[in-house]
Amino acid sequence: MNSVLVFVEQRQGRIKQSSLEALSEGRRLAKKIGSTVSALVIGNQIDSLVNEISKFGPDFVILVQHNALANYSPDGYRDAFLEVVKQEQPKVILVAGTAMGKDIAPRIAAKIDAGLATDCLAIEITDDAIIATRPVFAGKVLQKLKITSSTKIATLKPNTFRTEEVSTKAPSIKKITPQIDPSKWRAVLRGIQEPEAKKQDVSEASVIVSGGRGMKGPEGYKILEDLATALGGTVGASRAAVDAGWRPHAEQVGQTGKIVSPNLYVACGISGAVQHQVGMANSKVIVAINKDPEAPIFKFADYGIVGDLFEVIPALTREVKKLYGKE
Ligand SMILES: Cc1cc2nc3c(=O)[nH]c(=O)nc-3n(C[C@H](O)[C@H](O)[C@H](O)COP(=O)(O)OP(=O)(O)OC[C@H]3O[C@@H](n4cnc5c(N)ncnc54)[C@H](O)[C@@H]3O)c2cc1C
């Protein structure tokens, strides 16, 4: 077969935005080589997701359902995924580069001896290859990687590819009950611990107020939370702040954290190391607050405020509240 297969990730019945980006890219690639694009969803009781997925124009939606697959299992999802790969023999497999995507894609590649490009920023396709553009050396260099194995796999950097809703005919639905044996799984999920307070995910927020080592300690983040709340956004962090235990890893922006693309990113007490930059450079507007006028972040910020953040941020919060009539 000549098809493009896109893994559409869902957790607790919620589709990841980055999977829809992958699906839109899959559709663009399929169009270029005159093939079909299929959306693969694995889980349990996921029929209701078809409507949302259909908006992005797949020719087929393949639903693989089993009650043991309600939550992610590395072995279970791999076996279910492989069953579909065997049936469909896709030319290209696209997976969003989320935590789940980064875990499952190499497992599939290893099992079917496929070439794998991770963290892709762009994909070109020819009749017998894909050429993936991906960052190496902590984002300092972009590499073009050509994959020529019969099935080619790529994970796509979240918030990098455009989603595109299309009005095409409804997709055909294929339903599969996989032949899986949970008793053989080496790791089983026992439960999910939700964060204490329901908080917007930085990778999906439209306003992020991020703090780094310059916040001086966990208590410093109170002023960031106030500004984020006033702007209707959420708080992010640099790795220095996360490594110090001031903020949870879920908030970390950057190479080993999350890739974000908000409308507004306010970087407070963050120097702007390249590993941080690769996570937030796609933000529409970047505002930097830093007391060091030589801080690298000012080289790529749209607006810069040189000053002590403990004075600047509360003043900014007061002005934002006035602007929105909250004070
Ligand atoms: C493989 C690898 C992966 C990495 N992944 C990530 C990643 O995902 N995300 C990430 O962020 N980093 C990552 N890093 C770390 C990165 O290299 C930097 O060390 C880190 O980003 C620095 O964090 P920071 O900017 O908060 O701290 P610093 O570089 O120490 O900067 C603190 C800034 O705060 C300013 N400041 C201090 N006090 C004040 C004040 N009162 N008012 C205003 N400004 C003040 C200072 O002038 C300074 O610019 C990674 C590194 C490696 C090697």
Tab-separated table of C-alpha atoms and ligand atoms in Angstrom:
chain	number	residue	atom	x	y	z
A	1	MET	CA	0.000	0.000	0.000
A	2	ASN	CA	1.004	3.590	-0.484
A	3	SER	CA	-0.858	5.201	2.389
A	4	VAL	CA	-0.007	7.625	5.152
A	5	LEU	CA	-0.977	6.480	8.640
A	6	VAL	CA	-1.280	9.067	11.432
A	7	PHE	CA	-1.480	8.023	15.071
A	8	VAL	CA	-4.096	10.224	16.739
A	9	GLU	CA	-3.405	10.270	20.448
A	10	GLN	CA	-6.229	10.476	22.944
A	11	ARG	CA	-6.170	10.402	26.700
A	12	GLN	CA	-9.398	9.990	28.639
A	13	GLY	CA	-11.299	10.647	25.427
A	14	ARG	CA	-9.486	13.928	24.714
A	15	ILE	CA	-7.574	14.239	21.467
A	16	LYS	CA	-4.187	15.923	21.586
A	17	GLN	CA	-4.049	19.079	19.493
A	18	SER	CA	-0.597	18.053	18.219
A	19	SER	CA	-2.112	14.857	16.775
A	20	LEU	CA	-4.477	16.987	14.709
A	21	GLU	CA	-1.432	18.919	13.476
A	22	ALA	CA	0.109	15.552	12.477
A	23	LEU	CA	-3.132	14.543	10.759
A	24	SER	CA	-3.214	17.766	8.731
A	25	GLU	CA	0.421	17.218	7.737
A	26	GLY	CA	-0.376	13.597	6.869
A	27	ARG	CA	-3.137	14.787	4.593
A	28	ARG	CA	-0.784	17.234	2.843
A	29	LEU	CA	1.822	14.480	2.284
A	30	ALA	CA	-0.795	11.994	1.053
A	31	LYS	CA	-2.074	14.553	-1.437
A	32	LYS	CA	1.437	15.069	-2.809
A	33	ILE	CA	1.906	11.377	-3.576
A	34	GLY	CA	-1.707	10.734	-4.536
A	35	SER	CA	-2.414	8.350	-1.668
A	36	THR	CA	-4.853	8.096	1.211
A	37	VAL	CA	-4.436	9.162	4.814
A	38	SER	CA	-5.734	7.103	7.730
A	39	ALA	CA	-6.153	8.244	11.325
A	40	LEU	CA	-5.394	5.510	13.852
A	41	VAL	CA	-6.915	5.855	17.321
A	42	ILE	CA	-6.257	3.349	20.100
A	43	GLY	CA	-8.267	3.166	23.315
A	44	ASN	CA	-11.600	2.015	24.623
A	45	GLN	CA	-15.050	3.494	23.929
A	46	ILE	CA	-13.623	6.032	21.519
A	47	ASP	CA	-16.289	5.968	18.761
A	48	SER	CA	-17.377	9.477	19.756
A	49	LEU	CA	-14.005	10.895	18.643
A	50	VAL	CA	-14.689	10.180	14.975
A	51	ASN	CA	-16.606	13.459	14.466
A	52	GLU	CA	-13.770	15.652	15.675
A	53	ILE	CA	-11.144	13.698	13.714
A	54	SER	CA	-13.248	13.799	10.522
A	55	LYS	CA	-12.948	17.599	10.359
A	56	PHE	CA	-9.285	17.178	9.428
A	57	GLY	CA	-10.023	15.129	6.332
A	58	PRO	CA	-8.772	11.558	6.815
A	59	ASP	CA	-9.943	9.021	4.225
A	60	PHE	CA	-10.155	6.346	6.911
A	61	VAL	CA	-10.492	6.359	10.678
A	62	ILE	CA	-9.205	3.136	12.229
A	63	LEU	CA	-10.498	2.566	15.737
A	64	VAL	CA	-8.646	-0.063	17.734
A	65	GLN	CA	-10.569	-0.755	20.908
A	66	HIS	CA	-10.122	-3.050	23.883
A	67	ASN	CA	-10.973	-2.472	27.521
A	68	ALA	CA	-7.329	-3.112	28.471
A	69	LEU	CA	-6.324	-0.186	26.216
A	70	ALA	CA	-8.378	2.459	28.048
A	71	ASN	CA	-5.063	3.899	29.295
A	72	TYR	CA	-1.680	3.994	27.587
A	73	SER	CA	0.378	0.843	27.914
A	74	PRO	CA	3.722	0.700	26.051
A	75	ASP	CA	3.372	-3.018	25.258
A	76	GLY	CA	-0.382	-2.951	24.649
A	77	TYR	CA	-0.398	0.089	22.386
A	78	ARG	CA	2.637	-1.231	20.514
A	79	ASP	CA	0.926	-4.559	19.787
A	80	ALA	CA	-2.329	-2.881	18.769
A	81	PHE	CA	-0.447	-0.403	16.556
A	82	LEU	CA	1.598	-3.204	14.931
A	83	GLU	CA	-1.565	-5.096	14.062
A	84	VAL	CA	-2.762	-2.086	12.068
A	85	VAL	CA	0.649	-1.583	10.449
A	86	LYS	CA	0.620	-5.221	9.325
A	87	GLN	CA	-2.821	-4.814	7.783
A	88	GLU	CA	-2.291	-1.409	6.199
A	89	GLN	CA	1.404	-1.614	5.201
A	90	PRO	CA	1.681	2.195	5.243
A	91	LYS	CA	4.417	4.021	3.385
A	92	VAL	CA	4.655	6.750	6.032
A	93	ILE	CA	3.645	6.820	9.703
A	94	LEU	CA	3.341	10.178	11.487
A	95	VAL	CA	3.140	10.523	15.258
A	96	ALA	CA	2.926	13.728	17.322
A	97	GLY	CA	6.087	14.122	19.403
A	98	THR	CA	4.284	14.082	22.758
A	99	ALA	CA	5.412	11.950	25.708
A	100	MET	CA	3.272	9.095	24.353
A	101	GLY	CA	4.421	9.642	20.775
A	102	LYS	CA	8.080	9.691	21.762
A	103	ASP	CA	7.538	6.407	23.578
A	104	ILE	CA	5.562	4.504	20.975
A	105	ALA	CA	7.224	5.564	17.693
A	106	PRO	CA	10.637	3.948	18.372
A	107	ARG	CA	8.915	0.745	19.547
A	108	ILE	CA	7.111	0.464	16.217
A	109	ALA	CA	10.215	1.422	14.218
A	110	ALA	CA	12.307	-1.241	15.983
A	111	LYS	CA	9.722	-3.972	15.399
A	112	ILE	CA	9.287	-3.338	11.671
A	113	ASP	CA	12.844	-2.215	10.938
A	114	ALA	CA	11.703	1.219	9.783
A	115	GLY	CA	13.756	4.413	9.619
A	116	LEU	CA	12.660	6.929	12.262
A	117	ALA	CA	13.136	10.710	12.354
A	118	THR	CA	12.217	12.343	15.658
A	119	ASP	CA	11.302	15.951	16.538
A	120	CYS	CA	10.665	16.908	12.904
A	121	LEU	CA	10.027	20.539	11.989
A	122	ALA	CA	9.233	19.846	8.311
A	123	ILE	CA	8.742	16.823	6.077
A	124	GLU	CA	9.173	16.555	2.332
A	125	ILE	CA	8.048	13.486	0.479
A	126	THR	CA	9.085	11.822	-2.771
A	127	ASP	CA	7.971	8.541	-4.296
A	128	ASP	CA	10.545	6.503	-2.408
A	129	ALA	CA	11.700	8.635	0.533
A	130	ILE	CA	10.888	11.252	3.088
A	131	ILE	CA	13.275	14.045	3.954
A	132	ALA	CA	12.821	15.243	7.506
A	133	THR	CA	14.186	18.521	8.883
A	134	ARG	CA	15.021	18.183	12.573
A	135	PRO	CA	17.121	20.019	15.161
A	136	VAL	CA	20.378	18.521	16.415
A	137	PHE	CA	23.018	19.765	18.892
A	138	ALA	CA	20.379	21.327	21.125
A	139	GLY	CA	18.762	23.184	18.240
A	140	LYS	CA	21.957	24.874	17.055
A	141	VAL	CA	21.905	23.006	13.732
A	142	LEU	CA	19.070	21.783	11.512
A	143	GLN	CA	19.644	18.380	9.954
A	144	LYS	CA	17.954	17.035	6.816
A	145	LEU	CA	17.495	13.311	7.205
A	146	LYS	CA	16.485	11.127	4.286
A	147	ILE	CA	14.640	7.919	5.098
A	148	THR	CA	14.285	5.266	2.424
A	149	SER	CA	13.075	2.180	4.334
A	150	SER	CA	9.833	0.780	2.951
A	151	THR	CA	7.905	2.242	5.909
A	152	LYS	CA	9.137	5.594	7.154
A	153	ILE	CA	8.253	6.944	10.602
A	154	ALA	CA	8.440	10.533	11.844
A	155	THR	CA	7.499	12.198	15.106
A	156	LEU	CA	6.466	15.822	14.636
A	157	LYS	CA	7.373	18.588	17.046
A	158	PRO	CA	4.118	19.807	18.651
A	159	ASN	CA	2.960	23.335	17.827
A	160	THR	CA	5.026	23.397	14.642
A	161	PHE	CA	2.669	22.146	11.919
A	162	ARG	CA	-0.549	23.888	10.874
A	163	THR	CA	-3.907	22.263	11.551
A	164	GLU	CA	-6.303	22.568	8.666
A	165	GLU	CA	-9.993	21.759	8.818
A	166	VAL	CA	-11.349	20.593	5.478
A	167	SER	CA	-14.782	19.715	4.202
A	168	THR	CA	-14.424	16.427	2.397
A	169	LYS	CA	-16.642	13.385	2.330
A	170	ALA	CA	-17.000	11.533	5.635
A	171	PRO	CA	-14.190	9.031	6.245
A	172	SER	CA	-14.720	5.288	6.152
A	173	ILE	CA	-14.541	3.760	9.598
A	174	LYS	CA	-12.640	0.558	10.299
A	175	LYS	CA	-13.053	-1.079	13.690
A	176	ILE	CA	-10.516	-3.529	15.027
A	177	THR	CA	-10.508	-5.572	18.213
A	178	PRO	CA	-6.819	-6.355	18.614
A	179	GLN	CA	-5.361	-9.726	19.559
A	180	ILE	CA	-3.579	-8.606	22.716
A	181	ASP	CA	-2.668	-10.444	25.884
A	182	PRO	CA	-2.403	-8.049	28.875
A	183	SER	CA	-0.944	-10.822	31.068
A	184	LYS	CA	2.273	-10.526	29.027
A	185	TRP	CA	2.663	-6.764	29.443
A	186	ARG	CA	5.795	-5.771	31.306
A	187	ALA	CA	4.376	-2.468	32.580
A	188	VAL	CA	0.794	-1.831	33.609
A	189	LEU	CA	-0.737	1.510	34.528
A	190	ARG	CA	-2.270	1.338	38.016
A	191	GLY	CA	-3.690	4.845	38.204
A	192	ILE	CA	-3.322	8.440	37.142
A	193	GLN	CA	-2.471	11.193	39.571
A	194	GLU	CA	-4.041	14.422	38.396
A	195	PRO	CA	-2.315	17.712	39.306
A	196	GLU	CA	-3.840	19.165	42.470
A	197	ALA	CA	-5.408	22.194	40.895
A	198	LYS	CA	-6.805	22.015	37.380
A	199	LYS	CA	-4.380	24.114	35.391
A	200	GLN	CA	-4.080	24.984	31.722
A	201	ASP	CA	-1.415	22.915	29.973
A	202	VAL	CA	1.427	25.218	28.846
A	203	SER	CA	1.559	23.465	25.461
A	204	GLU	CA	-2.018	24.574	24.778
A	205	ALA	CA	-2.185	27.954	26.576
A	206	SER	CA	-2.482	31.188	24.614
A	207	VAL	CA	-0.760	33.291	27.293
A	208	ILE	CA	2.215	32.031	29.313
A	209	VAL	CA	4.040	33.918	32.045
A	210	SER	CA	7.249	31.981	32.608
A	211	GLY	CA	9.774	32.275	35.408
A	212	GLY	CA	13.391	31.193	35.671
A	213	ARG	CA	16.212	31.220	38.197
A	214	GLY	CA	15.704	34.958	38.590
A	215	MET	CA	12.517	34.237	40.587
A	216	LYS	CA	14.891	33.306	43.475
A	217	GLY	CA	12.650	30.579	44.934
A	218	PRO	CA	9.188	28.963	44.800
A	219	GLU	CA	7.589	31.842	46.713
A	220	GLY	CA	8.656	34.243	43.934
A	221	TYR	CA	6.112	32.614	41.621
A	222	LYS	CA	3.188	34.174	43.491
A	223	ILE	CA	3.681	37.409	41.523
A	224	LEU	CA	3.853	35.408	38.267
A	225	GLU	CA	0.604	33.635	39.088
A	226	ASP	CA	-1.055	36.991	39.740
A	227	LEU	CA	0.103	38.327	36.358
A	228	ALA	CA	-0.883	35.096	34.571
A	229	THR	CA	-4.350	35.215	36.156
A	230	ALA	CA	-4.789	38.880	35.194
A	231	LEU	CA	-3.878	38.009	31.587
A	232	GLY	CA	-6.038	34.853	31.542
A	233	GLY	CA	-2.951	32.702	31.071
A	234	THR	CA	-0.876	30.138	32.883
A	235	VAL	CA	2.573	29.865	34.469
A	236	GLY	CA	5.586	28.229	32.809
A	237	ALA	CA	9.152	27.704	33.970
A	238	SER	CA	12.724	27.289	32.807
A	239	ARG	CA	14.615	24.110	33.522
A	240	ALA	CA	16.704	25.856	36.177
A	241	ALA	CA	13.495	26.533	38.145
A	242	VAL	CA	12.218	22.979	37.640
A	243	ASP	CA	15.557	21.376	38.556
A	244	ALA	CA	15.608	23.477	41.728
A	245	GLY	CA	12.224	21.937	42.621
A	246	TRP	CA	10.408	25.299	42.510
A	247	ARG	CA	7.941	24.257	39.806
A	248	PRO	CA	6.651	20.917	38.421
A	249	HIS	CA	8.183	19.459	35.279
A	250	ALA	CA	4.804	19.750	33.514
A	251	GLU	CA	5.434	23.511	33.362
A	252	GLN	CA	8.944	23.307	31.891
A	253	VAL	CA	9.350	24.983	28.520
A	254	GLY	CA	12.209	23.968	26.253
A	255	GLN	CA	14.144	21.175	24.702
A	256	THR	CA	13.552	18.745	27.549
A	257	GLY	CA	10.236	20.304	28.486
A	258	LYS	CA	7.304	21.369	26.347
A	259	ILE	CA	7.207	23.196	23.048
A	260	VAL	CA	4.775	26.096	23.279
A	261	SER	CA	3.296	28.548	20.790
A	262	PRO	CA	1.161	31.047	22.736
A	263	ASN	CA	0.065	34.452	21.473
A	264	LEU	CA	2.007	36.005	24.352
A	265	TYR	CA	5.054	34.630	26.205
A	266	VAL	CA	6.383	36.691	29.112
A	267	ALA	CA	9.840	35.461	30.166
A	268	CYS	CA	10.763	36.662	33.653
A	269	GLY	CA	14.236	36.147	35.083
A	270	ILE	CA	15.089	33.763	32.239
A	271	SER	CA	18.415	34.271	30.473
A	272	GLY	CA	17.281	32.774	27.139
A	273	ALA	CA	19.542	29.728	26.743
A	274	VAL	CA	19.179	27.983	23.393
A	275	GLN	CA	17.522	24.978	25.074
A	276	HIS	CA	14.836	27.304	26.442
A	277	GLN	CA	14.537	29.224	23.204
A	278	VAL	CA	13.714	26.133	21.121
A	279	GLY	CA	10.664	25.602	23.305
A	280	MET	CA	9.191	29.083	23.003
A	281	ALA	CA	10.558	30.663	19.826
A	282	ASN	CA	7.237	29.996	18.050
A	283	SER	CA	5.390	32.369	20.405
A	284	LYS	CA	3.685	35.225	18.530
A	285	VAL	CA	4.873	37.952	20.904
A	286	ILE	CA	7.745	37.511	23.365
A	287	VAL	CA	8.214	39.921	26.260
A	288	ALA	CA	11.370	39.600	28.371
A	289	ILE	CA	11.896	41.033	31.833
A	290	ASN	CA	15.491	40.791	32.994
A	291	LYS	CA	17.813	42.957	35.056
A	292	ASP	CA	20.792	42.168	32.789
A	293	PRO	CA	20.643	44.224	29.567
A	294	GLU	CA	23.098	41.735	27.989
A	295	ALA	CA	20.851	38.692	28.630
A	296	PRO	CA	20.556	36.638	25.395
A	297	ILE	CA	16.763	36.640	25.647
A	298	PHE	CA	16.709	40.307	24.531
A	299	LYS	CA	18.145	39.201	21.164
A	300	PHE	CA	14.925	37.428	20.212
A	301	ALA	CA	12.285	39.116	22.406
A	302	ASP	CA	9.822	41.482	20.698
A	303	TYR	CA	9.673	43.698	23.798
A	304	GLY	CA	12.253	43.918	26.556
A	305	ILE	CA	12.091	45.472	30.000
A	306	VAL	CA	15.417	45.878	31.765
A	307	GLY	CA	14.728	45.983	35.483
A	308	ASP	CA	14.182	44.082	38.696
A	309	LEU	CA	11.332	41.684	38.069
A	310	PHE	CA	10.129	41.987	41.670
A	311	GLU	CA	9.273	45.616	40.892
A	312	VAL	CA	8.305	45.293	37.225
A	313	ILE	CA	5.890	42.330	37.472
A	314	PRO	CA	3.600	43.710	40.238
A	315	ALA	CA	3.493	47.058	38.385
A	316	LEU	CA	2.581	45.238	35.163
A	317	THR	CA	-0.126	43.231	36.940
A	318	ARG	CA	-1.665	46.423	38.333
A	319	GLU	CA	-1.759	47.982	34.857
A	320	VAL	CA	-3.247	44.850	33.262
A	321	LYS	CA	-5.952	44.728	35.935
A	322	LYS	CA	-6.761	48.400	35.324
A	323	LEU	CA	-6.924	47.763	31.592
A	324	TYR	CA	-9.371	44.885	32.058
A	325	GLY	CA	-11.338	46.784	34.707
A	326	LYS	CA	-10.443	44.275	37.410
A	327	GLU	CA	-9.240	46.875	39.893
B	1	LIG	C1	20.479	18.853	27.186
B	1	LIG	C2	19.922	20.087	27.853
B	1	LIG	C3	18.562	20.287	27.837
B	1	LIG	C4	18.002	21.434	28.426
B	1	LIG	N1	16.652	21.633	28.379
B	1	LIG	C5	16.155	22.788	28.863
B	1	LIG	C6	14.754	23.065	28.771
B	1	LIG	O1	13.945	22.247	28.304
B	1	LIG	N2	14.326	24.258	29.244
B	1	LIG	C7	15.148	25.192	29.808
B	1	LIG	O2	14.671	26.251	30.208
B	1	LIG	N3	16.461	24.927	29.916
B	1	LIG	C8	16.974	23.758	29.483
B	1	LIG	N4	18.294	23.509	29.643
B	1	LIG	C9	19.087	24.413	30.513
B	1	LIG	C10	19.554	25.677	29.853
B	1	LIG	O3	20.805	25.466	29.225
B	1	LIG	C11	19.728	26.806	30.897
B	1	LIG	O4	20.622	26.369	31.882
B	1	LIG	C12	18.425	27.214	31.580
B	1	LIG	O5	17.449	27.500	30.612
B	1	LIG	C13	18.684	28.452	32.426
B	1	LIG	O6	17.524	28.777	33.112
B	1	LIG	P1	17.254	30.281	33.538
B	1	LIG	O7	17.239	31.151	32.349
B	1	LIG	O8	16.056	30.260	34.417
B	1	LIG	O9	18.509	30.580	34.499
B	1	LIG	P2	19.784	31.532	34.249
B	1	LIG	O10	20.458	31.219	32.975
B	1	LIG	O11	20.569	31.451	35.501
B	1	LIG	O12	19.158	32.977	34.097
B	1	LIG	C14	18.544	33.673	35.140
B	1	LIG	C15	18.262	35.070	34.635
B	1	LIG	O13	17.536	35.774	35.604
B	1	LIG	C16	17.968	37.126	35.581
B	1	LIG	N5	17.638	37.737	36.898
B	1	LIG	C17	18.113	37.374	38.116
B	1	LIG	N6	17.532	38.120	39.074
B	1	LIG	C18	16.666	38.960	38.456
B	1	LIG	C19	15.789	39.983	38.910
B	1	LIG	N7	15.632	40.275	40.224
B	1	LIG	N8	15.052	40.652	37.998
B	1	LIG	C20	15.176	40.388	36.659
B	1	LIG	N9	16.003	39.433	36.186
B	1	LIG	C21	16.728	38.713	37.062
B	1	LIG	C22	19.450	37.046	35.310
B	1	LIG	O14	19.950	38.269	34.771
B	1	LIG	C23	19.531	35.886	34.332
B	1	LIG	O15	19.493	36.337	32.984
B	1	LIG	C24	18.862	22.376	29.073
B	1	LIG	C25	20.232	22.155	29.073
B	1	LIG	C26	20.762	21.026	28.483
B	1	LIG	C27	22.241	20.822	28.496
